[in-house]
Short mmCIF file of C-alpha atoms in Angstrom, two decimals:
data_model
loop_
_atom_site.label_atom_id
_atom_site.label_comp_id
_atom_site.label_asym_id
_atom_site.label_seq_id
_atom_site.Cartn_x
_atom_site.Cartn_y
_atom_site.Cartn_z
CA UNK A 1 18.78 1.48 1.47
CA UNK A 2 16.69 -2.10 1.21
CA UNK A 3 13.80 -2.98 -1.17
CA UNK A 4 11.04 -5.86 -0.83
CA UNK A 5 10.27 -8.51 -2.30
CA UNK A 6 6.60 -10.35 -1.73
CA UNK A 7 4.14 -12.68 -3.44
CA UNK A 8 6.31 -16.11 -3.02
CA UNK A 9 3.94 -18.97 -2.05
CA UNK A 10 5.63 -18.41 1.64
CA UNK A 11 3.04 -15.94 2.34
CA UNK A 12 5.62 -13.33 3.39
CA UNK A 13 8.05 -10.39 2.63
CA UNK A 14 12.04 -10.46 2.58
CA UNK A 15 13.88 -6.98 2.58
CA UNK A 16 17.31 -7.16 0.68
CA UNK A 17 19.80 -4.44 -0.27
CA UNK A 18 19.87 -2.02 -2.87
CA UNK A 19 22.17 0.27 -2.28
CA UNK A 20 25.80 -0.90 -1.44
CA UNK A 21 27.02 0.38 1.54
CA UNK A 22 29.75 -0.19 3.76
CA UNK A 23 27.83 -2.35 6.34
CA UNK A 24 25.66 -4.00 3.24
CA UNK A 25 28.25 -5.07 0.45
CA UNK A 26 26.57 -7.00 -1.31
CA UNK A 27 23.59 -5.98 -3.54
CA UNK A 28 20.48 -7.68 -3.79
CA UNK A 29 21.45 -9.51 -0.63
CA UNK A 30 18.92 -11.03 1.37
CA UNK A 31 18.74 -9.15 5.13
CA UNK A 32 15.74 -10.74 6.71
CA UNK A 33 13.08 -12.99 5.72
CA UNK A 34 9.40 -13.21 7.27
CA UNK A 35 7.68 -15.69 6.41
CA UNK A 36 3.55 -16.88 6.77
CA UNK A 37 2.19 -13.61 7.54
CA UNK A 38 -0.84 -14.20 5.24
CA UNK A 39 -2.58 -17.51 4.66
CA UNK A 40 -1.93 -17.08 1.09
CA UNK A 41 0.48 -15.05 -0.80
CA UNK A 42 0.99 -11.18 -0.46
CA UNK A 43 0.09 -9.41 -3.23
CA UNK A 44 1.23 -5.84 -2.60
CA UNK A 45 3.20 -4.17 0.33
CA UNK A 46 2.92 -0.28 1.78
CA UNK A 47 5.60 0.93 4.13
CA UNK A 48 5.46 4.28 5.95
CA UNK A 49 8.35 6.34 5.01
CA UNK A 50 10.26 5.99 8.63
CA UNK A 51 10.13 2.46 8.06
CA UNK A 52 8.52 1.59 11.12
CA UNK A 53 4.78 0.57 9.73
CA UNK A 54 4.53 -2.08 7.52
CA UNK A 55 1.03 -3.10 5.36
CA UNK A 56 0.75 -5.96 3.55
CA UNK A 57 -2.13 -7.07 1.37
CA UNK A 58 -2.73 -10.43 0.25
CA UNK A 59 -4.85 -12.92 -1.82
CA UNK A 60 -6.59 -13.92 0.93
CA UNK A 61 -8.57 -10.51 0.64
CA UNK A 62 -7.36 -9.53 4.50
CA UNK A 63 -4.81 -6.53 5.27
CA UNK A 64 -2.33 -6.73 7.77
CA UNK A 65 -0.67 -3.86 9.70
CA UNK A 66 2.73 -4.62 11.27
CA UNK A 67 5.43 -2.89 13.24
CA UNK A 68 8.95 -3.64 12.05
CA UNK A 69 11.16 -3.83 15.12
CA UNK A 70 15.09 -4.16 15.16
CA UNK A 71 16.43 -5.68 17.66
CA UNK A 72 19.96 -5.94 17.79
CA UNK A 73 20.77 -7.00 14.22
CA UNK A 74 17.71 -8.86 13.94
CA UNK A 75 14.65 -7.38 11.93
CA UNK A 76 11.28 -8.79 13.50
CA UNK A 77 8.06 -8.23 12.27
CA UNK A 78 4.78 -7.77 15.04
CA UNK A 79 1.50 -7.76 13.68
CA UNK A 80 -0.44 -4.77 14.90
CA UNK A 81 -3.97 -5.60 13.20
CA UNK A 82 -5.62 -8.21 10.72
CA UNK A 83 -7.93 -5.43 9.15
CA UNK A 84 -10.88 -7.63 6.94
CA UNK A 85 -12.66 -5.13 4.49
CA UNK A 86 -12.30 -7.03 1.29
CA UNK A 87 -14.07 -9.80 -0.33
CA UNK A 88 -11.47 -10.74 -2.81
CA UNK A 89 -7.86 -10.46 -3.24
CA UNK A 90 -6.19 -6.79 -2.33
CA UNK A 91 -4.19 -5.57 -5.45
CA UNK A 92 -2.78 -1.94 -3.91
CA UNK A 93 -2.39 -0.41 -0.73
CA UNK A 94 -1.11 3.24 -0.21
CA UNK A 95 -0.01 4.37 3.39
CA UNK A 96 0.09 8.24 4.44
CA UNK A 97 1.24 8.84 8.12
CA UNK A 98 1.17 12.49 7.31
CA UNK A 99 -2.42 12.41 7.50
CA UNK A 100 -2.48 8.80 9.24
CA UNK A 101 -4.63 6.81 6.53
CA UNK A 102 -4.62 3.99 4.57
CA UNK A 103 -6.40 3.28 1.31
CA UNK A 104 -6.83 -0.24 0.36
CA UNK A 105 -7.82 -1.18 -3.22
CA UNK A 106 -9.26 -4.82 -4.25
CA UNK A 107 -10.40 -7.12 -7.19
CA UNK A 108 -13.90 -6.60 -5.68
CA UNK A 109 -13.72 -3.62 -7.51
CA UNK A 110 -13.43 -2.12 -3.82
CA UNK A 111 -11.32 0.94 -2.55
CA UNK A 112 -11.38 1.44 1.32
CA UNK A 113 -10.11 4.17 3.44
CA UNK A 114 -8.59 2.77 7.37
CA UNK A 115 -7.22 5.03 9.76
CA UNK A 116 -3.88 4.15 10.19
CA UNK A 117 -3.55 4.62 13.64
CA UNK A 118 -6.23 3.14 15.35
CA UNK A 119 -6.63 0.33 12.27
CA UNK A 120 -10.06 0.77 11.97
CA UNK A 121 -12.68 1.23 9.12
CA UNK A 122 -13.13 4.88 7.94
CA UNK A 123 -15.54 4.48 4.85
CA UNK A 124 -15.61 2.48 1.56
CA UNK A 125 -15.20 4.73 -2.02
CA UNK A 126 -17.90 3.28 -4.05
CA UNK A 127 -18.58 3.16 -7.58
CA UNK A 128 -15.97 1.63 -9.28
CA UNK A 129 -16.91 -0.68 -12.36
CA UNK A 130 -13.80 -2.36 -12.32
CA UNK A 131 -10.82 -3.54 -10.18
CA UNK A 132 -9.35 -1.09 -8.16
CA UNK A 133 -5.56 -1.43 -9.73
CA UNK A 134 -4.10 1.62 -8.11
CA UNK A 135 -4.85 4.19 -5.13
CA UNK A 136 -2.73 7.36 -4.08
CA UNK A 137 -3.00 9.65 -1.22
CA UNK A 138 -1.96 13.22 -1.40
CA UNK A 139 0.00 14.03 1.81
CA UNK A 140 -0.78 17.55 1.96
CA UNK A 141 -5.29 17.28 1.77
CA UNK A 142 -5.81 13.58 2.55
CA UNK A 143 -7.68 13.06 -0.78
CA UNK A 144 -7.48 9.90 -2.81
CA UNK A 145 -6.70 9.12 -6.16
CA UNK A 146 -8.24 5.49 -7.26
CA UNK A 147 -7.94 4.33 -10.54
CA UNK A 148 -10.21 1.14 -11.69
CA UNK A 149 -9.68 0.08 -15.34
CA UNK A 150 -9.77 3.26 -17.59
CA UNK A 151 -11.84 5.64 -14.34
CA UNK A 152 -9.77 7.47 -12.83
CA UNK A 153 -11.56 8.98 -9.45
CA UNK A 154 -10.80 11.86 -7.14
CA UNK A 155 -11.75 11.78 -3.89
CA UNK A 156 -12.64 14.28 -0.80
CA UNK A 157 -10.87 13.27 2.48
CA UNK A 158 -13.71 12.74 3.85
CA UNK A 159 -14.65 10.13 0.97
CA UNK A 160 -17.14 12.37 -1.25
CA UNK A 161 -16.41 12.27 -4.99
CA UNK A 162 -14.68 15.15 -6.45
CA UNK A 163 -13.76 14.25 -9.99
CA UNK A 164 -14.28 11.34 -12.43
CA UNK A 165 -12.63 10.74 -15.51
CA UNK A 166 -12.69 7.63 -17.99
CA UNK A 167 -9.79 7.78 -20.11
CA UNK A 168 -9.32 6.08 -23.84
CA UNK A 169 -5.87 4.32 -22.68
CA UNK A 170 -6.23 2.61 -19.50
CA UNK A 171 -3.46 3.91 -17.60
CA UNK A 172 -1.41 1.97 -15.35
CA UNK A 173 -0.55 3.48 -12.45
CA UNK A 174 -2.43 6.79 -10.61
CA UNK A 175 -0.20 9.31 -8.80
CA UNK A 176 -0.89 11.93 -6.14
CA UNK A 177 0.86 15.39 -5.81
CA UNK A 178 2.19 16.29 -2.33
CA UNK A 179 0.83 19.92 -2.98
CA UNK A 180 -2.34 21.53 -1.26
CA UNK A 181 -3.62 21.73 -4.57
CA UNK A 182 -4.74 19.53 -7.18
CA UNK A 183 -3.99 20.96 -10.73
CA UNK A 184 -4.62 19.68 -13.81
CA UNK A 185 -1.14 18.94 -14.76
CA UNK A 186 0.19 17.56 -11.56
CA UNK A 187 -3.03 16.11 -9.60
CA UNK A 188 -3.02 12.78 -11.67
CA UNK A 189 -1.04 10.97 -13.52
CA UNK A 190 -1.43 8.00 -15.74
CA UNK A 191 0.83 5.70 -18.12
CA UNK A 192 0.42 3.16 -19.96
#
């Protein structure tokens, strides 16, 4: 098991260990390093759950798609798309192969939908008054969560709006179920 780490003036992403293991011994240890894959630092990171895709957002308002190829016991990094849709700095990025999106949320107050596998534009969710801080997919109907100061959106696959709710405590984080249903209890989630 390895974790990330991003957002170092290198402009790129190093993976080190988190859980101990007999080949990885040592935790926290750094096992590979990429570095200038933006042209300023990365500012949030998306990885598919087979590891394979890689998505980084950066302050330079661009997202980049990448495969992550082993080779041998190296770990290289080949960039698959420069995908511009942004006008300022991306803060969140959420990545669903199940349904082969990608959501892409911005300080331009700017939440954008890509299709993963062709890395192309599917449609912009408008509206938002503020930054777009967090964005979740549900696995199960493709519909997006986006959550933009204290508005908390829900959103049709197809990118109609379903649901919009400001809330008194601006929550920090917004959270998908992997249902086929929304409910009230389990179809967002918010903390402060």
């Amino acid at each position: 098991k390895k974790f990330v780490r991003f957002g170092a003036p290198n402009c790129g992403i190093s993976f080190h260990v988190h859980q101990v293991t007999a080949r990885h011994r040592e935790k926290e240890r750094m096992v590979s390093l990429h570095e200038g894959l933006h042209l300023l630092p990365i500012s949030c990171v998306a990885i598919t759950p087979d590891g394979h895709t890689i998505v980084t957002g950066s302050h330079d308002s661009t997202i980049r798609v990448w495969h992550h190829l082993k080779k041998g016991r190296h770990r290289h990094l080949e960039l698959v798309a420069t995908l511009a849709g942004h006008k300022s700095r991306v803060i969140c990025l959420e990545v669903c192969s199940q349904v082969g999106t990608l959501v892409s949320g911005g300080h331009d107050r700017r939440a954008v939908v890509w299709d993963l596998r062709t890395c192309s534009f599917l449609h912009e969710l408008r509206g938002h008054q503020k930054p777009v801080g967090a964005v979740s997919i549900n696995s199960s109907t493709g519909a997006v969560v986006t959550l933009a100061g204290p508005e908390l959106r829900l959103w049709s696959v197809n990118g109609a709006l379903l649901a919009f709710s400001s809330i008194t405590n601006s929550p920090t984080v917004a959270i998908s179920t992997n249902g086929a249903d929304w409910t009230s209890t389990g179809g967002w989630m918010g903390g402060v």
